[in-house]
Coordinates of C-alpha atoms and ligand atoms in Angstrom, one line a residue:
M2 CA -29.9 1.0 5.7
N3 CA -28.7 4.2 7.3
L4 CA -24.9 4.1 7.8
T5 CA -22.5 6.6 9.3
V6 CA -18.8 6.1 8.5
I7 CA -16.3 7.8 10.8
G8 CA -13.0 8.6 9.1
T9 CA -12.6 9.4 5.4
G10 CA -9.2 7.8 4.7
Y11 CA -8.8 5.0 2.2
V12 CA -10.9 2.5 4.1
G13 CA -13.7 4.8 5.3
L14 CA -14.2 6.8 2.2
V15 CA -14.1 3.9 -0.2
S16 CA -16.3 1.6 1.8
G17 CA -18.8 4.5 2.6
V18 CA -19.0 5.4 -1.1
C19 CA -19.4 1.7 -2.2
F20 CA -22.1 1.0 0.4
S21 CA -24.0 4.1 -0.8
D22 CA -23.7 2.7 -4.4
L23 CA -25.4 -0.4 -3.1
G24 CA -28.4 1.6 -2.2
N25 CA -27.7 2.5 1.5
R26 CA -27.9 6.1 2.9
V27 CA -24.4 6.9 4.0
T28 CA -23.0 9.9 5.9
C29 CA -19.2 10.1 5.9
V30 CA -17.7 12.0 8.9
D31 CA -14.3 13.5 9.4
N32 CA -12.9 15.9 11.9
V33 CA -10.8 17.7 9.3
P34 CA -13.1 20.4 7.9
Q35 CA -10.9 21.0 4.7
K36 CA -11.4 17.4 3.7
I37 CA -15.1 17.5 4.2
E38 CA -15.3 20.8 2.2
M39 CA -13.4 19.2 -0.7
L40 CA -15.6 16.1 -0.7
K41 CA -18.7 18.3 -0.7
K42 CA -17.4 20.0 -3.8
G43 CA -16.8 16.6 -5.4
E44 CA -13.0 16.8 -5.0
V45 CA -11.4 13.6 -3.8
P46 CA -8.5 13.9 -1.3
I47 CA -7.0 10.6 -2.4
Y48 CA -6.2 9.2 -5.8
E49 CA -8.2 6.1 -6.4
P50 CA -9.4 4.9 -9.8
G51 CA -13.2 5.0 -10.2
L52 CA -13.9 6.7 -6.8
K53 CA -14.7 10.2 -8.0
E54 CA -17.3 8.9 -10.5
L55 CA -19.0 7.0 -7.7
I56 CA -18.9 10.0 -5.3
D57 CA -20.5 12.3 -7.9
K58 CA -23.2 9.7 -8.8
N59 CA -24.2 8.9 -5.2
T60 CA -24.1 12.5 -4.0
E61 CA -26.3 13.5 -6.8
E62 CA -28.7 10.7 -6.1
S63 CA -28.8 11.9 -2.4
R64 CA -27.5 8.6 -0.9
L65 CA -24.1 10.0 0.1
S66 CA -23.2 13.1 2.2
F67 CA -20.3 14.5 4.1
T68 CA -20.1 16.2 7.4
T69 CA -17.9 17.2 10.4
D70 CA -21.0 16.8 12.7
L71 CA -20.3 13.4 14.2
S72 CA -23.1 13.7 16.8
A73 CA -25.9 14.3 14.2
A74 CA -24.6 11.6 11.9
V75 CA -24.5 9.0 14.8
K76 CA -28.1 9.9 15.8
E77 CA -29.4 9.2 12.3
A78 CA -27.6 5.9 11.8
E79 CA -28.5 2.3 12.4
I80 CA -24.9 1.2 11.8
I81 CA -21.8 3.2 12.7
I82 CA -18.6 2.2 11.0
I83 CA -15.3 3.1 12.7
A84 CA -12.7 3.6 10.0
V85 CA -10.2 6.0 11.6
G86 CA -6.4 5.5 11.3
T87 CA -4.4 3.4 13.7
P88 CA -0.9 4.8 13.0
Q89 CA 2.3 3.2 14.3
S90 CA 3.5 4.4 17.6
E91 CA 7.2 4.6 18.5
N92 CA 7.5 1.0 19.8
G93 CA 5.7 -0.4 16.7
E94 CA 2.3 -0.8 18.5
A95 CA -0.9 0.5 16.9
D96 CA -1.7 3.9 18.3
L97 CA -5.4 3.7 19.4
R98 CA -6.0 7.4 20.2
Y99 CA -8.3 8.0 17.2
I100 CA -10.2 4.8 18.0
D101 CA -10.8 5.9 21.6
Q102 CA -11.8 9.3 20.6
A103 CA -14.3 8.0 18.0
A104 CA -15.7 5.5 20.6
K105 CA -16.2 8.3 23.2
E106 CA -17.9 10.6 20.7
I107 CA -20.2 7.9 19.4
A108 CA -21.2 7.1 23.0
A109 CA -21.9 10.7 23.8
A110 CA -24.1 11.1 20.8
M111 CA -26.1 7.8 21.0
N112 CA -29.9 8.1 21.0
G113 CA -30.9 4.4 20.9
Y114 CA -29.7 1.0 19.8
K115 CA -26.8 1.0 17.4
I116 CA -24.5 -1.5 15.7
I117 CA -20.9 -0.3 15.9
M118 CA -18.8 -1.9 13.2
T119 CA -15.0 -1.6 13.3
K120 CA -13.2 -1.6 10.0
S121 CA -9.9 0.0 11.2
T122 CA -7.1 -2.5 11.6
V123 CA -6.9 -2.9 15.4
P124 CA -5.0 -5.2 17.8
V125 CA -6.7 -8.2 19.3
G126 CA -8.9 -6.9 22.2
T127 CA -9.5 -3.4 20.8
N128 CA -13.2 -4.1 20.0
E129 CA -13.7 -5.1 23.7
R130 CA -11.9 -1.9 24.7
I131 CA -14.4 0.0 22.4
R132 CA -17.3 -1.8 24.1
N133 CA -16.0 -0.9 27.5
L134 CA -15.5 2.7 26.6
I135 CA -18.9 3.1 25.2
S136 CA -20.8 1.3 27.9
G137 CA -19.0 3.5 30.5
I138 CA -20.6 6.6 28.9
T139 CA -24.1 5.6 27.7
N140 CA -27.0 3.5 28.9
H141 CA -28.2 2.9 25.3
S142 CA -27.8 -0.7 24.1
F143 CA -25.4 -1.5 21.2
D144 CA -23.5 -4.3 19.6
I145 CA -19.9 -4.4 18.5
V146 CA -18.9 -6.1 15.3
S147 CA -15.4 -6.4 13.9
V148 CA -15.4 -6.4 10.0
P149 CA -11.7 -6.1 9.0
E150 CA -11.0 -4.5 5.6
F151 CA -8.9 -6.2 2.9
L152 CA -9.1 -3.6 0.1
R153 CA -5.8 -2.6 -1.6
E154 CA -4.9 1.0 -2.5
G155 CA -5.1 1.5 -6.3
S156 CA -7.8 -1.1 -6.7
A157 CA -9.9 -0.2 -3.7
V158 CA -13.2 0.2 -5.5
R159 CA -12.8 -3.0 -7.4
D160 CA -11.7 -4.9 -4.3
T161 CA -14.7 -3.6 -2.3
F162 CA -17.2 -4.7 -4.9
N163 CA -15.4 -8.1 -5.4
P164 CA -14.1 -9.2 -2.0
D165 CA -12.5 -12.7 -1.7
R166 CA -14.4 -13.0 1.6
I167 CA -16.1 -10.9 4.3
V168 CA -15.1 -11.6 7.9
I169 CA -17.6 -10.7 10.6
G170 CA -16.6 -11.0 14.2
T171 CA -19.3 -10.7 16.8
E172 CA -20.9 -12.5 19.7
R173 CA -24.4 -11.4 18.8
K174 CA -26.5 -13.3 16.3
A175 CA -28.9 -10.5 15.5
A176 CA -26.1 -8.1 14.8
A177 CA -24.3 -10.7 12.7
E178 CA -27.5 -11.1 10.6
K179 CA -27.8 -7.4 10.0
I180 CA -24.2 -7.1 8.9
I181 CA -24.5 -10.2 6.7
S182 CA -27.4 -8.6 4.9
L183 CA -25.4 -5.4 4.4
H184 CA -22.6 -7.4 2.7
T185 CA -24.8 -10.0 0.8
P186 CA -24.8 -8.0 -2.4
L187 CA -21.0 -8.2 -2.5
T188 CA -20.4 -11.9 -1.9
D189 CA -21.7 -15.2 -0.6
N190 CA -18.4 -16.0 1.0
I191 CA -19.1 -14.5 4.5
F192 CA -17.3 -16.0 7.4
V193 CA -18.8 -15.3 10.8
T194 CA -16.5 -15.8 13.8
D195 CA -15.7 -14.3 17.3
I196 CA -14.4 -10.8 17.6
R197 CA -10.8 -11.7 18.7
S198 CA -10.4 -14.1 15.8
A199 CA -11.7 -11.5 13.3
E200 CA -9.2 -9.0 14.6
M201 CA -6.4 -11.5 14.3
I202 CA -7.4 -12.6 10.8
K203 CA -6.6 -9.1 9.5
Y204 CA -3.1 -9.0 11.0
A205 CA -2.4 -12.7 10.1
S206 CA -3.4 -12.0 6.4
N207 CA -1.2 -9.0 6.0
A208 CA 1.7 -10.7 7.8
F209 CA 1.4 -13.7 5.6
L210 CA 1.3 -11.7 2.4
A211 CA 4.4 -9.7 3.6
T212 CA 6.0 -13.1 4.3
K213 CA 5.4 -14.3 0.8
I214 CA 7.0 -11.1 -0.6
S215 CA 10.1 -11.3 1.6
F216 CA 10.4 -15.0 0.9
I217 CA 10.4 -14.5 -2.9
N218 CA 12.8 -11.6 -2.5
E219 CA 15.3 -13.8 -0.7
I220 CA 14.9 -16.5 -3.4
A221 CA 15.6 -13.7 -5.9
N222 CA 18.8 -12.8 -4.2
I223 CA 19.9 -16.4 -4.3
C224 CA 18.8 -16.7 -8.0
E225 CA 21.2 -13.8 -8.8
K226 CA 24.1 -15.7 -7.3
V227 CA 23.3 -19.1 -8.8
G228 CA 22.2 -17.9 -12.3
A229 CA 18.5 -18.8 -12.0
D230 CA 15.5 -16.5 -13.0
V231 CA 13.2 -15.7 -10.1
D232 CA 10.3 -14.9 -12.4
L233 CA 10.4 -18.4 -13.8
V234 CA 10.9 -19.8 -10.3
A235 CA 7.8 -17.9 -9.0
Q236 CA 5.8 -19.0 -12.1
G237 CA 6.7 -22.6 -11.5
M238 CA 5.9 -22.4 -7.8
G239 CA 2.6 -20.6 -8.4
Y240 CA 1.2 -23.5 -10.4
D241 CA 1.0 -25.4 -7.1
K242 CA -2.5 -24.6 -5.9
R243 CA -1.2 -24.8 -2.3
I244 CA 1.1 -21.9 -3.0
G245 CA -0.7 -19.8 -5.7
P246 CA 0.8 -17.3 -8.1
S247 CA 0.0 -14.0 -6.3
F248 CA 2.3 -12.0 -4.2
L249 CA 5.3 -13.7 -5.6
S250 CA 6.7 -10.7 -7.6
A251 CA 10.2 -10.1 -6.5
G252 CA 11.4 -6.5 -6.3
I253 CA 12.6 -3.9 -3.9
G254 CA 10.2 -4.9 -1.1
Y255 CA 6.8 -3.9 0.2
G256 CA 5.9 -0.3 1.3
G257 CA 2.6 1.5 1.9
S258 CA 0.6 2.3 4.9
C259 CA -0.3 -1.3 5.8
F260 CA 2.3 -4.1 5.6
P261 CA 5.1 -2.1 7.3
K262 CA 2.8 -1.0 10.1
D263 CA 0.8 -4.2 10.5
T264 CA 3.8 -6.5 10.5
K265 CA 5.5 -4.4 13.3
A266 CA 2.2 -4.2 15.2
L267 CA 1.8 -8.0 15.1
I268 CA 5.3 -8.5 16.4
Q269 CA 4.4 -6.2 19.2
I270 CA 1.0 -8.0 19.8
A271 CA 3.0 -11.2 20.1
G272 CA 5.6 -9.5 22.3
N273 CA 2.9 -8.3 24.7
V274 CA 2.1 -11.9 25.5
E275 CA 5.8 -12.8 25.6
Y276 CA 5.9 -14.6 22.3
D277 CA 8.9 -13.9 20.1
F278 CA 7.5 -13.9 16.5
K279 CA 10.9 -14.7 15.0
L280 CA 9.7 -15.4 11.5
L281 CA 7.9 -12.1 11.1
R282 CA 10.9 -10.2 12.6
S283 CA 13.0 -11.7 9.7
V284 CA 10.3 -10.8 7.2
V285 CA 10.6 -7.1 8.3
E286 CA 14.4 -7.2 8.3
V287 CA 14.6 -8.8 4.8
N288 CA 12.2 -6.1 3.5
Q289 CA 14.3 -3.4 4.9
M290 CA 17.5 -4.7 3.3
Q291 CA 15.9 -5.5 -0.1
R292 CA 15.6 -1.9 -1.2
F293 CA 19.3 -1.3 -0.9
G294 CA 19.9 -3.9 -3.6
V295 CA 19.3 -1.0 -6.0
I296 CA 22.3 0.9 -4.5
D297 CA 24.5 -2.2 -4.6
K298 CA 23.7 -2.6 -8.4
L299 CA 24.5 1.1 -9.0
L300 CA 27.8 0.7 -7.2
D301 CA 28.5 -2.5 -9.2
S302 CA 28.0 -0.7 -12.5
L303 CA 29.3 2.8 -11.7
G304 CA 31.9 2.1 -9.1
T305 CA 30.9 5.3 -7.3
I306 CA 27.8 7.3 -6.9
Q307 CA 29.6 10.6 -6.0
N308 CA 28.8 13.3 -8.6
R309 CA 26.7 10.9 -10.6
T310 CA 23.2 11.9 -12.0
I311 CA 20.7 9.2 -11.3
G312 CA 17.1 9.1 -12.7
I313 CA 14.3 7.7 -10.6
W314 CA 11.3 6.3 -12.3
G315 CA 8.4 5.9 -9.9
L316 CA 8.1 7.2 -6.3
A317 CA 4.7 5.8 -5.1
F318 CA 4.9 2.6 -3.0
K319 CA 3.1 0.9 -5.9
P320 CA 1.3 1.8 -9.1
N321 CA -2.1 3.5 -9.4
T322 CA -1.7 5.5 -6.2
D323 CA -0.1 8.8 -5.2
D324 CA 0.8 7.4 -1.8
V325 CA 4.5 7.5 -0.8
R326 CA 4.0 6.3 2.8
E327 CA 6.9 3.8 3.6
A328 CA 7.8 3.9 -0.1
P329 CA 11.2 2.3 -0.9
S330 CA 11.8 5.4 -3.1
L331 CA 12.2 7.6 0.1
E332 CA 15.1 5.6 1.5
I333 CA 16.7 4.9 -1.9
V334 CA 16.7 8.6 -2.9
S335 CA 18.0 9.6 0.6
A336 CA 20.8 7.1 0.3
L337 CA 21.7 8.4 -3.2
L338 CA 21.9 12.0 -1.9
E339 CA 24.0 10.9 1.0
L340 CA 26.4 9.2 -1.5
G341 CA 26.7 12.5 -3.4
A342 CA 24.4 12.0 -6.4
T343 CA 22.1 14.4 -8.1
V344 CA 18.7 12.7 -8.4
K345 CA 16.2 13.4 -11.2
I346 CA 12.7 12.1 -10.1
Y347 CA 9.6 11.3 -12.0
D348 CA 6.3 9.7 -11.0
P349 CA 3.0 10.1 -12.9
I350 CA 1.2 11.4 -9.8
A351 CA 3.1 11.0 -6.6
T352 CA 5.8 13.6 -7.0
N353 CA 4.1 16.3 -4.9
N354 CA 3.6 13.9 -2.0
F355 CA 7.2 12.7 -2.3
L356 CA 8.6 16.3 -2.2
N357 CA 6.4 17.1 0.8
V358 CA 8.3 14.3 2.7
L359 CA 11.8 14.6 1.1
N360 CA 13.1 17.7 -0.6
H361 CA 16.7 18.6 -1.3
P362 CA 18.7 21.0 -3.6
Y363 CA 20.1 18.0 -5.4
I364 CA 16.7 16.6 -6.3
I365 CA 15.4 17.7 -9.7
R366 CA 11.7 17.3 -10.4
C367 CA 11.0 16.0 -13.9
D368 CA 7.8 15.9 -16.0
S369 CA 8.3 12.6 -17.9
A370 CA 10.4 9.4 -17.8
L371 CA 12.4 10.8 -20.7
D372 CA 13.1 14.0 -18.9
A373 CA 14.2 12.0 -15.8
S374 CA 16.7 10.1 -18.0
R375 CA 18.4 12.9 -19.8
D376 CA 22.1 12.9 -19.1
C377 CA 21.8 10.4 -16.4
D378 CA 24.5 7.9 -15.5
A379 CA 21.8 5.4 -14.6
I380 CA 18.0 5.1 -14.1
C381 CA 16.4 3.2 -11.3
L382 CA 12.8 2.0 -11.9
L383 CA 11.1 1.8 -8.4
T384 CA 7.4 1.7 -9.2
D385 CA 6.0 -0.5 -12.0
W386 CA 3.6 2.0 -13.6
Q387 CA 2.1 0.9 -16.8
E388 CA 3.5 4.1 -18.4
F389 CA 7.0 2.7 -18.0
K390 CA 6.2 -0.4 -19.8
E391 CA 5.2 1.7 -22.8
V392 CA 8.2 4.1 -23.1
D393 CA 10.5 4.0 -26.1
L394 CA 13.6 2.5 -24.5
D395 CA 15.8 3.3 -27.5
Q396 CA 15.0 7.0 -27.1
I397 CA 15.6 6.7 -23.4
G398 CA 18.9 5.0 -23.9
D399 CA 20.0 7.7 -26.4
A400 CA 19.1 10.5 -23.9
M401 CA 21.2 9.0 -21.1
R402 CA 24.9 9.6 -20.5
L403 CA 25.3 5.9 -19.8
P404 CA 22.5 3.5 -20.7
I405 CA 22.3 1.7 -17.4
M406 CA 19.0 0.6 -15.9
I407 CA 18.3 -0.8 -12.5
D408 CA 14.8 -2.3 -12.7
G409 CA 13.6 -2.8 -9.2
R410 CA 10.3 -4.3 -10.3
N411 CA 11.2 -6.7 -13.2
T412 CA 9.1 -4.5 -15.4
Y413 CA 10.6 -5.7 -18.7
T414 CA 11.1 -9.2 -20.0
L415 CA 14.7 -10.3 -20.5
K416 CA 13.8 -11.1 -24.1
D417 CA 12.8 -7.5 -24.7
M418 CA 15.8 -6.1 -22.9
A419 CA 18.2 -8.4 -24.9
T420 CA 17.4 -6.3 -28.0
K421 CA 18.0 -2.9 -26.2
K422 CA 21.1 -1.0 -25.7
F423 CA 21.1 -1.1 -21.9
L424 CA 23.3 -2.6 -19.2
Y425 CA 20.2 -4.0 -17.5
Y426 CA 20.0 -5.1 -13.9
S427 CA 16.7 -6.5 -12.5
V428 CA 15.9 -8.5 -9.4
G429 CA 16.7 -12.2 -9.2
R430 CA 17.4 -12.4 -13.0
P431 CA 20.6 -12.5 -15.0
L432 CA 22.3 -9.2 -15.8
I433 CA 21.9 -8.2 -19.5
K434 CA 24.9 -6.7 -21.3
H435 CA 24.0 -5.7 -24.8
T436 CA 27.1 -6.8 -26.6
H437 CA 30.6 -8.0 -25.7
E438 CA 32.1 -4.7 -26.8
Q439 CA 29.6 -2.8 -24.7
A440 CA 30.3 -5.0 -21.7
L441 CA 33.9 -4.0 -22.0
E442 CA 33.0 -0.4 -22.3
Y443 CA 30.9 -0.7 -19.2
Q444 CA 33.7 -2.3 -17.3
N445 CA 35.8 0.8 -18.2
V446 CA 33.0 2.9 -16.7
N447 CA 33.3 1.0 -13.5
I448 CA 36.4 2.9 -12.4
G449 CA 34.6 5.7 -10.6
Ligands
UGA511 C1 -2.5 -4.4 1.6 C2 -3.3 -5.7 1.5 O1 -3.0 -6.3 0.2 C3 -4.8 -5.5 1.6 O2 -5.5 -6.7 1.5 C4 -5.1 -4.8 2.9 O3 -6.5 -4.4 3.0 C5 -4.3 -3.5 3.0 O4 -2.9 -3.8 2.9 C6 -4.6 -2.8 4.3 O5 -4.2 -3.5 5.3 O6 -5.2 -1.8 4.4 P1 -1.9 -2.3 0.0 O7 -0.9 -1.9 1.1 O8 -2.8 -1.3 -0.5 O9 -2.8 -3.5 0.5 O10 -1.1 -2.8 -1.2 P2 -0.6 -4.2 -1.9 O11 -1.1 -4.3 -3.2 O12 -0.9 -5.3 -1.0 O13 1.0 -4.0 -2.0 C7 1.8 -3.7 -0.8 C8 3.2 -3.6 -1.2 O14 3.7 -4.9 -1.5 C9 3.5 -2.7 -2.4 O15 4.7 -2.0 -2.1 C10 3.8 -3.7 -3.5 O16 4.7 -3.2 -4.5 C11 4.5 -4.9 -2.8 N1 4.3 -6.2 -3.5 C12 3.1 -6.7 -3.6 C13 5.5 -6.8 -3.9 O17 6.6 -6.3 -3.7 N2 5.4 -8.0 -4.5 C14 4.2 -8.6 -4.7 O18 4.1 -9.8 -5.3 C15 3.0 -8.0 -4.3

């Protein structure tokens, strides 16, 4: 099939590239010329494992191309995929300006029947808005199909090729059949429904996963007070098939470009029909508070943060991405600076993006986890990169002024940490003090 994808962000680029790898002819369109120039040269504007290899292969085999010429790309395509951003506006609502712009430009370029497939995360009713916008501009016939995207950053290629399900929202049987055949190579689990329900499935899914995370984080906070271990609690809960083991990792809360934005947008969608989504408001509030547990633990161990040197391991909102949008690291580092600390930061790939958002004379950029630990009073692990699981913790402890670690992602087992020389705080698990003498020593530290 001939496809045109509008928007080369995570969703657009990854799905366009993967559809081309399935044998379709795909043109990816973006209105930022620098991005298109990069892609044409085989440079990938986002970090996503496996993506570059697929771009190189499918460009070489002439199934994949990149352009800023939306009009020409629309004319050539049978199916046009809208994958532009829907950022958060000031009141939490999704900002639909890029959707509107794409719809108008598609309409102006149409030269015959097209299927318009929306992959962007859009509030209920948006696909109807797209339909109205287009039919107000062109007399050509078209169908609208909502196909929400469920890929995750960092595993986007794998997720696209192995989806749990494909949701297709449309009122038109013929359009549904065409979109089903586009997705059949990926899975048999294709759920066809009406457009409004498809739009809602996306928000409800993200909100439910965010709820699972805030739920386990609150359980973790209680575990700390009652002496239970949240990892064991989550494991025991997860054996119940009705609950399942995934998205029960306690930590410093969710970040990224999706959960924070989509939870707030769903609260707003509910508010627009005068429904107070109390549960989801609490999920957002718990998530916001959770990251500051790191600061509480630093204060507990150090007494004061003023004039301390704190190492930060991991800046990205999760591993395998250089994305720092809504990353807990941003707020944690800001709070540390405000409290008078010098902050040494290290991330395998996200440091440039982090410094573009937050820079300060008291932030020191480091090239390794060891470098970010030297002479520190404590280190805070904020992103559970594999690399941190493999460091030599004895060497790290020796390099620090005080061997204190606040592990915001429960990266190490308590058993392993029991053999290390750290005062080790994690989330929802018992504090580890290396020896009785050391515990006393640390208590002496806690005088500011
Ligand atoms: C999320 C959804 O998982 C995707 O299905 C969806 O397509 C995407 O949003 C989107 O709407 O575009 P993503 O934001 O890439 O994907 O990342 P996740 O892997 O879901 O992680 C989100 C955040 O939750 C991260 O900060 C992660 O550290 C945190 N998390 C995740 C936890 O704190 N605990 C967990 O158990 C799982």
